[in-house]
Amino acid sequence: MLKFKKIIAEEISKVTNIKSEELETYIEIPKETNNGDYSFPCFRLAKELKKAPQIIATDLKEKIKIVEPITKIEVIGGYLNFFINKEILAKETLEEIENGFGKSEIGKGKNIVIDYSAPNIAKPFHIGHLRSTVIGGALYNIYKQLGYNVTGINHLGDYGTQFGKLIEGYKLWGNEYDIKKDPIEELTKIYIRINEACKNDEQILENCRNNFKKLEDGDSYCLKIWKEFKDLSLKEFQKVYDLLGSKFDSWNGEAFYSDKMPEVIQILEKTGKLVESQGAKIINLEDKGINTPCIIEKSNGSTTYATRDLAAILYRARTYDFDKALYVTSYEQTLHFKQVFEVAKLLGIDEKYTNGLEHISFGMVLLPTGKMSTREGNVVKLNDLLNEAISRAKQIIEQKNPNLENKDEIAKKVGIGAVIFNDLANGRVKDEIFDWDTILNFQGETGPYIQYTYVRTQSVISKAGGVPSFENVKLNKLLDEYSIKIIKLIYNFEDILKQVTDNNEPSILSRYLIDLAKAYSNFYNENKIINDDKETQDARVYLTHAVGEVLRLGANLLGIEMPDKM
Ligand code: ARG
């Protein structure tokens, strides 16, 4: 596919002697179609050329040669606006649809590690973990689509002092609970009860602490119970992953780093920065602008969440040689990752690795009942929530299209798609409002709206008797504003994915899919697709096919499946 931005940048480069790679990053896509297809803001060069942007623009317009595919250059204020030959644009774009759309090699040779989902064993999989699972999963797919080598890691919370408590509770009252039947519910009850007991009995608390230490030291009884808790919990989590279609390349949770922490402590000890404080070993980070020290080892010798993350960084650098390592959690863990990333600089690994560490934080999910904390929020169970989404979707489908076949399968795609899209609809740092009527509105800016538009493209194609062959499509039938709007959006697809990875922000793709769906609705309303003029019909049906392909690929990248009917 011809890269229009690149061609424009090269032409500007010829007359300015500034590198075209740099110029290319300045080129924008104007919102108003009157302002051309690409726009170059000349203020970017004002400093270098020591002239006012307007003068630079007029000057450059005179010098730049109008070569194909450029048809016209206009100056508006300090901007140079470029117009591209519409037929070439249409040909380049639709040829891509014919040859397998959306393949890219931007990320070739680069390794990305994404740490996401990571629920905690013996605790509910809550709505904050859902958001991590959905955002992380979308990033995973999008990096992969761009040709990166991606590793998705589920850093399970399967270690820590809480397991000392659970083991003690189980030892004391295990036979009173039917743990196999509803593991997480029952283990939570035990956890609450043992916490109460610890408050009143110093000895019990001591036993709990010792249990975790024993677990870390490999005590067989503790290990056996811990393993059982883990297996039971994973079975529960898998139900949610099956509904969402989530997959991971690695399930190495916190416990995996159990035997890898002594090395971390050794390295840190050698730096002289690891100091004793009230029996614990800590690293002060005040000189780095972080007021809370990072605790590496507790006073009883057991390790911490932070130590395990440090061991994980060392392991991931060695194992995956990552260019970027992303951590998808709520913003509540901002301090934790600041500390860990700072201490990681003491591990003696290449700067490439410490520079590649990035916390991808997201906001809270607000239910109509109020704040749902990602830490304590075990109010709504995720499995229930997802199943509710499916049954609500089924009710709507039942009303709209009572004769539909495979209603259950479609309801699953629509219900789950609605929940996923809602998680990705707005910038991730924003708190998210979870409201059933909004997320399931077929006419709103929602997952179901995108699915609905896709279904419409498929029904247009079947009404027309199939997709016409590309060779017969007359591209000059697609030069009206509604068609061109769609073609331009499709042309920009790779650029959109690149923006997603530059910002680790899947909502850029969600927004794009809404724009594309809306552009198709306008096209559909303004242009008669099934037409007496066969050439016009073929061209419009082909464009409809292209929209369907892009909507489906884009939605799939977000983790949403498309129904054929709804
Ligand atoms: N299990 C943690 C939690 O539920 C999230 C883990 C995130 N990943 C990490 N490497 N710390 O809060």
XYZ file of C-alpha atoms and ligand atoms in Angstrom, residues 115 117-120 126 129 155-157 254 305 309 316 327-329 333 336-337 374-375, ligand 1:
34
model
C 1.238 -8.641 32.545
C -5.589 -10.018 34.633
C -3.722 -11.493 37.643
C -6.578 -12.276 40.042
C -5.785 -13.506 43.536
C -13.651 -8.893 40.631
C -9.531 -7.745 37.271
C 0.882 -12.990 37.227
C -1.523 -14.752 39.584
C -1.695 -13.550 43.167
C 3.903 -14.808 42.331
C 4.703 -8.423 46.692
C 7.838 -8.252 41.161
C 11.460 -11.605 32.242
C 1.711 -3.941 33.734
C -2.023 -3.489 33.484
C -3.594 -2.697 36.875
C -0.997 0.402 42.354
C 3.872 0.096 44.037
C 5.094 0.228 40.450
C -10.514 -2.945 42.720
C -8.900 -3.946 45.983
N -2.712 -9.732 41.855
C -2.619 -8.316 41.829
C -3.926 -7.683 42.285
O -4.959 -8.296 42.203
C -2.268 -7.773 40.467
C -0.914 -8.189 39.937
C -0.389 -7.292 38.868
N 0.876 -7.694 38.329
C 2.063 -7.565 38.942
N 3.130 -8.000 38.336
N 2.162 -6.983 40.118
O -3.940 -6.555 42.730
